[in-house]
Amino acid sequence: MTASADILENRLRVGHRNMWHPVLPAHFVTSSPRSIFRLGFRIVLWRDEENRVIALEDHCPHRGAPLSQGTVMDDKIACPYHGVQVDGTGVAVSVPGSPGCRLEGMRATRSFPVQERAGAIFLFVSEKPNTEPSELILPSELESDEYSHFLCYTEWGGDYRYVYDNVMDPMHGTFLHHHSHSMAEGSTQANFKVREIDNGFVFEKDGQRGVNFDWTEFVDTGAHWLKLEIPYPKTGGPGGNFMIIGSYTPMQDGWTAVFHWRARKVSGWQRDAWRFLYKNRLEYRHWQVLEQDRVLIEDYQPGANLREILYQHDMGLVRLRRYFKQKAEKQLVDAGLV
Ligand code: FES
Ligand SMILES: [Fe+2]
């Protein structure tokens, strides 16, 4: 059986299930409750007294009030409306207005498994509540001593799929970013090919590598990742290419939480030199480049990608869209939702 176009689109709009998604930079979450819209849910997050992050659906099991307006009590939160207390696993542990009522002891609030990795909060969003999470494997560069990275987080007013399309399109570097500090070199024409790798594929220029934005890699390791490298100009200081690792999470109303880890293979004093240079010179330039993407994507009409005439350079994003569709469709079928 296959899912109807509407059901499939509704699912793709809110994102895939049974996987991990980055939702916020880690330092955005404190002991005060924070409410966010991600992946079709409103979610409240806070840190308990041991600094662990708790994530619950921001919906009181009594009458749906936002728990985030309530009071944190270590690993519990008390709803402001009638005081129902929900613990970190989503159980209503106390109903002060009516002790012993049937809500007491019910696990009626969805809780999300949390991992704090590489400076970000990842949530596991399952098809059905209380599902055991799968393993989350990060690209090795994010947890390797040989690399150094900065997490750069932003929110864009465009569908997350446009952001994946944008990064799975190396050729836009040569045009949209031609006047930037790092993408003026190389040919303005290219032939692309797709190379299979474990859990993903590489979309790359035939015959040009290490000159401009020449390839993008997609991998699904329990989360979705895009990876690319752009050579640094001499003014970028010592170390390897400028590596960007991205993951993009749907928010609400077509907005996207954009995560880019900017990484470089660099160690010893050179690592310190790069980190200093990044903060003082390079970060500003990188943001200028990213602004060009943001301005373009935010001005896209919803559904503009329903009328396209694609050519060979779009093979990578066609492949990625197909992967996302097939994965979503399989999840809907497996869950008996179609
Ligand atoms: S709505 Fe939360 S306690 Fe009543
Ligand atoms: Fe770009």
Coordinates of C-alpha atoms and ligand atoms in Angstrom, one line a residue:
M1 CA 0.0 0.0 0.0
T2 CA 1.2 3.6 -0.6
A3 CA 0.4 6.7 1.3
S4 CA -1.8 9.3 -0.4
A5 CA 0.0 12.5 -1.5
D6 CA -1.7 14.5 1.2
I7 CA -0.8 12.1 4.0
L8 CA 2.7 11.9 2.8
E9 CA 3.0 15.7 2.5
N10 CA 1.6 16.2 6.0
R11 CA 4.2 13.8 7.4
L12 CA 7.1 15.2 5.5
R13 CA 6.1 18.7 6.6
V14 CA 6.5 17.8 10.3
G15 CA 9.5 15.5 9.7
H16 CA 10.4 11.8 10.0
R17 CA 9.7 9.7 13.0
N18 CA 11.8 7.1 14.8
M19 CA 15.0 9.1 14.5
W20 CA 16.9 11.8 16.3
H21 CA 16.7 15.5 15.4
P22 CA 18.7 18.4 16.8
V23 CA 16.2 20.9 18.3
L24 CA 18.3 23.6 20.1
P25 CA 21.8 24.6 21.0
A26 CA 22.5 23.1 24.4
H27 CA 23.1 26.4 26.1
F28 CA 19.6 27.5 25.2
V29 CA 18.2 25.1 27.8
T30 CA 18.4 26.1 31.4
S31 CA 16.6 25.3 34.7
S32 CA 13.7 27.6 33.5
P33 CA 11.2 25.9 31.2
R34 CA 11.5 26.7 27.5
S35 CA 8.8 26.0 25.0
I36 CA 9.6 25.3 21.3
F37 CA 7.7 24.1 18.3
R38 CA 9.5 21.3 16.5
L39 CA 8.5 18.3 14.3
G40 CA 4.7 18.8 14.8
F41 CA 4.9 19.1 18.6
R42 CA 5.0 21.9 21.1
I43 CA 7.7 20.8 23.5
V44 CA 8.9 22.1 26.9
L45 CA 12.5 21.6 27.9
W46 CA 14.4 22.3 31.1
R47 CA 17.4 21.1 33.1
D48 CA 16.9 19.2 36.4
E49 CA 19.2 19.7 39.4
E50 CA 21.7 17.3 37.9
N51 CA 21.8 19.3 34.7
R52 CA 20.0 16.6 32.7
V53 CA 17.7 17.9 30.0
I54 CA 14.0 16.8 30.2
A55 CA 11.7 17.2 27.2
L56 CA 7.9 16.7 27.4
E57 CA 5.1 17.6 25.2
D58 CA 4.1 21.1 26.3
H59 CA 0.5 20.1 27.0
C60 CA -0.9 19.4 30.5
P61 CA -2.6 16.0 30.6
H62 CA -5.5 17.6 32.6
R63 CA -6.9 20.2 30.2
G64 CA -4.0 20.9 27.9
A65 CA -2.6 24.1 29.4
P66 CA 1.1 24.8 28.5
L67 CA 3.2 23.1 31.1
S68 CA 6.0 25.6 30.2
Q69 CA 4.1 28.3 32.1
G70 CA 4.3 26.2 35.2
T71 CA 6.9 25.7 38.0
V72 CA 9.9 23.4 37.7
M73 CA 10.4 21.1 40.7
D74 CA 13.7 19.4 39.8
D75 CA 12.7 16.6 37.4
K76 CA 9.0 17.5 37.6
I77 CA 6.9 20.4 36.4
A78 CA 3.7 21.6 38.0
C79 CA 1.1 23.0 35.7
P80 CA 0.1 26.6 36.6
Y81 CA -3.6 26.0 36.0
H82 CA -4.6 23.4 38.7
G83 CA -1.2 22.2 39.9
V84 CA -1.0 18.8 38.3
Q85 CA 2.6 17.6 38.5
V86 CA 4.2 15.7 35.6
D87 CA 7.6 13.9 36.0
G88 CA 10.3 13.6 33.4
T89 CA 8.9 10.4 32.0
G90 CA 5.5 12.0 31.4
V91 CA 3.7 10.5 34.4
A92 CA 1.2 12.7 36.3
V93 CA 2.6 12.0 39.7
S94 CA 0.3 14.3 41.7
V95 CA -3.1 15.8 41.2
P96 CA -3.3 18.1 44.2
G97 CA -7.0 19.2 43.7
S98 CA -8.3 15.6 43.5
P99 CA -5.8 13.1 45.1
G100 CA -6.4 9.5 44.0
C101 CA -8.3 10.5 40.8
R102 CA -7.7 8.4 37.7
L103 CA -5.2 10.8 36.2
E104 CA -2.8 10.2 39.0
G105 CA -0.1 7.7 38.0
M106 CA -1.1 7.8 34.3
R107 CA 1.7 8.3 31.8
A108 CA -0.4 10.6 29.8
T109 CA 2.2 13.2 28.6
R110 CA 4.6 12.4 25.7
S111 CA 8.2 12.5 26.8
F112 CA 11.1 12.7 24.4
P113 CA 14.4 10.8 24.9
V114 CA 17.2 13.4 25.0
Q115 CA 20.9 13.4 24.1
E116 CA 23.2 16.4 24.5
R117 CA 26.0 16.0 21.9
A118 CA 28.4 18.3 20.1
G119 CA 26.8 21.4 21.7
A120 CA 23.2 20.5 20.7
I121 CA 20.1 19.0 22.2
F122 CA 18.8 16.0 20.1
L123 CA 15.4 14.5 20.7
F124 CA 14.2 11.1 19.6
V125 CA 10.8 11.5 18.0
S126 CA 9.0 8.2 17.7
E127 CA 5.9 7.2 15.8
K128 CA 4.3 6.0 19.0
P129 CA 5.0 7.4 22.5
N130 CA 7.4 5.6 24.8
T131 CA 9.3 3.8 22.1
E132 CA 12.9 2.8 22.9
P133 CA 15.2 5.1 21.0
S134 CA 17.6 4.0 18.4
E135 CA 21.3 4.7 18.6
L136 CA 22.4 8.2 17.6
I137 CA 25.7 8.2 15.7
L138 CA 27.3 11.6 15.0
P139 CA 29.6 12.3 12.1
S140 CA 33.0 11.3 13.5
E141 CA 34.5 14.8 13.0
L142 CA 32.1 16.2 15.6
E143 CA 33.5 14.0 18.3
S144 CA 37.1 13.6 17.2
D145 CA 40.1 15.3 18.9
E146 CA 41.6 15.9 15.5
Y147 CA 38.8 18.3 14.6
S148 CA 37.6 21.5 16.2
H149 CA 34.2 22.9 15.6
F150 CA 31.7 25.7 16.3
L151 CA 28.0 25.1 16.3
C152 CA 26.3 27.9 14.4
Y153 CA 22.5 27.9 14.9
T154 CA 19.9 30.0 13.2
E155 CA 16.2 29.9 12.3
W156 CA 15.0 30.5 8.8
G157 CA 11.5 31.3 7.5
G158 CA 11.5 28.6 4.9
D159 CA 10.6 24.9 4.7
Y160 CA 13.4 22.6 6.0
R161 CA 13.3 20.7 2.7
Y162 CA 14.4 23.9 0.8
V163 CA 17.4 24.0 3.2
Y164 CA 18.3 20.4 2.4
D165 CA 17.9 21.1 -1.3
N166 CA 20.1 24.1 -1.0
V167 CA 23.0 22.2 0.6
M168 CA 22.6 19.2 -1.7
D169 CA 23.3 21.7 -4.5
P170 CA 27.0 22.4 -4.7
M171 CA 26.7 24.4 -7.9
H172 CA 24.9 27.3 -6.2
G173 CA 28.3 28.1 -4.5
T174 CA 29.7 29.1 -7.8
F175 CA 26.8 31.4 -8.6
L176 CA 25.0 32.7 -5.5
H177 CA 28.2 32.9 -3.5
H178 CA 30.6 33.8 -6.3
H179 CA 31.7 37.0 -4.6
S180 CA 32.2 35.5 -1.2
H181 CA 35.6 35.1 0.3
S182 CA 35.9 31.4 -0.6
M183 CA 33.8 30.4 -3.6
A184 CA 35.2 32.4 -6.6
E185 CA 37.5 29.6 -7.9
G186 CA 36.9 26.8 -10.4
S187 CA 34.7 26.1 -13.4
T188 CA 31.2 27.5 -13.7
Q189 CA 30.2 24.3 -15.5
A190 CA 30.3 20.8 -14.2
N191 CA 29.2 17.3 -14.6
F192 CA 28.0 15.6 -11.4
K193 CA 27.9 12.0 -10.3
V194 CA 26.4 10.1 -7.4
R195 CA 28.6 7.8 -5.4
E196 CA 27.1 5.3 -2.9
I197 CA 28.5 5.1 0.6
D198 CA 27.3 3.4 3.8
N199 CA 23.9 4.9 4.9
G200 CA 24.0 7.5 2.2
F201 CA 25.6 8.9 -0.9
V202 CA 27.9 11.6 -2.2
F203 CA 26.9 14.0 -4.9
E204 CA 30.1 15.3 -6.5
K205 CA 31.6 17.1 -9.4
D206 CA 33.3 15.0 -11.9
G207 CA 36.9 16.2 -12.1
Q208 CA 36.9 19.1 -9.7
R209 CA 37.5 18.6 -6.0
G210 CA 39.2 20.8 -3.4
V211 CA 38.6 23.9 -5.5
N212 CA 35.2 25.3 -4.5
F213 CA 32.0 23.8 -3.0
D214 CA 32.4 20.6 -5.1
W215 CA 30.5 17.9 -3.3
T216 CA 27.9 17.2 -0.7
E217 CA 27.5 14.0 1.3
F218 CA 24.2 12.8 2.8
V219 CA 24.2 10.2 5.6
D220 CA 21.4 8.8 7.8
T221 CA 22.9 7.6 11.0
G222 CA 19.9 7.7 13.2
A223 CA 19.8 11.5 12.3
H224 CA 20.0 13.1 8.9
W225 CA 23.3 14.9 8.0
L226 CA 24.7 16.8 5.1
K227 CA 28.4 17.3 4.9
L228 CA 30.6 19.4 2.6
E229 CA 34.0 21.0 2.4
I230 CA 35.1 24.3 1.0
P231 CA 38.9 25.1 0.7
Y232 CA 39.9 27.9 3.0
P233 CA 41.7 30.9 1.4
K234 CA 45.2 31.6 2.7
T235 CA 43.7 34.2 5.0
G236 CA 41.9 31.3 6.8
G237 CA 45.1 30.3 8.6
P238 CA 46.5 26.8 9.2
G239 CA 44.6 23.6 9.0
G240 CA 42.4 21.6 6.6
N241 CA 39.4 22.6 4.5
F242 CA 36.5 24.4 5.9
M243 CA 34.0 21.6 6.7
I244 CA 30.3 22.2 7.2
I245 CA 28.1 19.6 8.8
G246 CA 24.4 20.4 8.7
S247 CA 21.1 19.1 10.0
Y248 CA 17.8 20.9 9.5
T249 CA 14.7 20.5 11.7
P250 CA 11.1 21.6 10.9
M251 CA 9.7 24.1 13.4
Q252 CA 6.2 25.5 12.7
D253 CA 4.5 27.3 9.8
G254 CA 7.3 26.4 7.4
W255 CA 10.2 27.7 9.6
T256 CA 13.4 25.7 10.0
A257 CA 15.9 25.3 12.8
V258 CA 19.2 25.4 11.0
F259 CA 22.2 23.6 12.6
H260 CA 25.6 24.0 11.0
W261 CA 28.7 22.7 12.7
R262 CA 31.7 24.5 11.2
A263 CA 34.6 22.2 11.6
R264 CA 38.3 22.1 10.7
K265 CA 40.9 19.4 10.9
V266 CA 43.4 21.2 13.1
S267 CA 45.3 20.5 16.3
G268 CA 47.9 22.0 18.7
W269 CA 48.6 25.7 18.5
Q270 CA 47.1 25.8 15.1
R271 CA 43.8 24.8 16.6
D272 CA 44.0 27.8 19.0
A273 CA 45.0 30.0 16.1
W274 CA 42.0 28.9 14.0
R275 CA 39.6 29.3 16.9
F276 CA 40.9 32.9 17.5
L277 CA 40.8 33.7 13.8
Y278 CA 37.3 32.3 13.4
K279 CA 35.9 34.5 16.2
N280 CA 37.7 37.6 15.0
R281 CA 37.6 37.4 11.3
L282 CA 36.0 34.3 9.7
E283 CA 32.7 33.9 11.5
Y284 CA 31.5 37.3 10.2
R285 CA 32.3 36.3 6.6
H286 CA 30.7 32.9 7.0
W287 CA 27.5 34.5 8.3
Q288 CA 27.5 36.8 5.2
V289 CA 27.6 33.8 3.0
L290 CA 24.8 32.1 4.9
E291 CA 22.7 35.3 4.7
Q292 CA 22.7 34.9 0.9
D293 CA 21.1 31.5 1.3
R294 CA 18.6 32.7 3.9
V295 CA 17.5 35.7 1.9
L296 CA 16.9 33.4 -1.1
I297 CA 15.1 30.6 0.7
E298 CA 12.9 32.9 2.8
D299 CA 11.7 34.6 -0.5
Y300 CA 10.7 31.2 -2.0
Q301 CA 7.0 30.7 -2.4
P302 CA 5.5 27.7 -0.6
G303 CA 5.1 25.0 -3.3
A304 CA 7.4 26.8 -5.7
N305 CA 9.2 23.4 -6.0
L306 CA 6.0 21.9 -7.6
R307 CA 6.9 23.7 -10.8
E308 CA 10.5 23.1 -11.6
I309 CA 12.5 22.1 -14.7
L310 CA 15.5 20.3 -13.4
Y311 CA 18.8 19.5 -15.0
Q312 CA 21.8 17.3 -14.3
H313 CA 23.0 19.4 -11.4
D314 CA 19.8 18.7 -9.5
M315 CA 20.3 14.9 -9.5
G316 CA 21.6 15.0 -5.9
L317 CA 18.5 16.8 -4.5
V318 CA 16.2 14.6 -6.6
R319 CA 17.9 11.6 -5.0
L320 CA 17.6 13.1 -1.5
R321 CA 13.9 14.0 -1.9
R322 CA 13.2 10.4 -3.1
Y323 CA 15.0 9.1 0.0
F324 CA 13.0 11.3 2.3
K325 CA 9.7 10.4 0.6
Q326 CA 10.4 6.6 0.7
K327 CA 11.4 6.7 4.3
A328 CA 8.3 8.7 5.3
E329 CA 6.1 6.4 3.3
K330 CA 7.6 3.3 4.9
Q331 CA 7.1 4.7 8.3
L332 CA 3.4 5.5 7.6
V333 CA 2.8 2.1 6.2
D334 CA 4.6 0.3 9.1
A335 CA 2.6 2.3 11.6
G336 CA -0.7 1.4 9.8
L337 CA -1.5 5.0 9.2
V338 CA -2.3 4.5 5.5
Ligands
FES1 S1 -4.8 22.1 32.9 FE1 -3.0 21.6 33.9 S2 -3.6 21.2 35.9 FE2 -5.5 21.6 34.9
FE2 FE 24.9 28.5 0.2

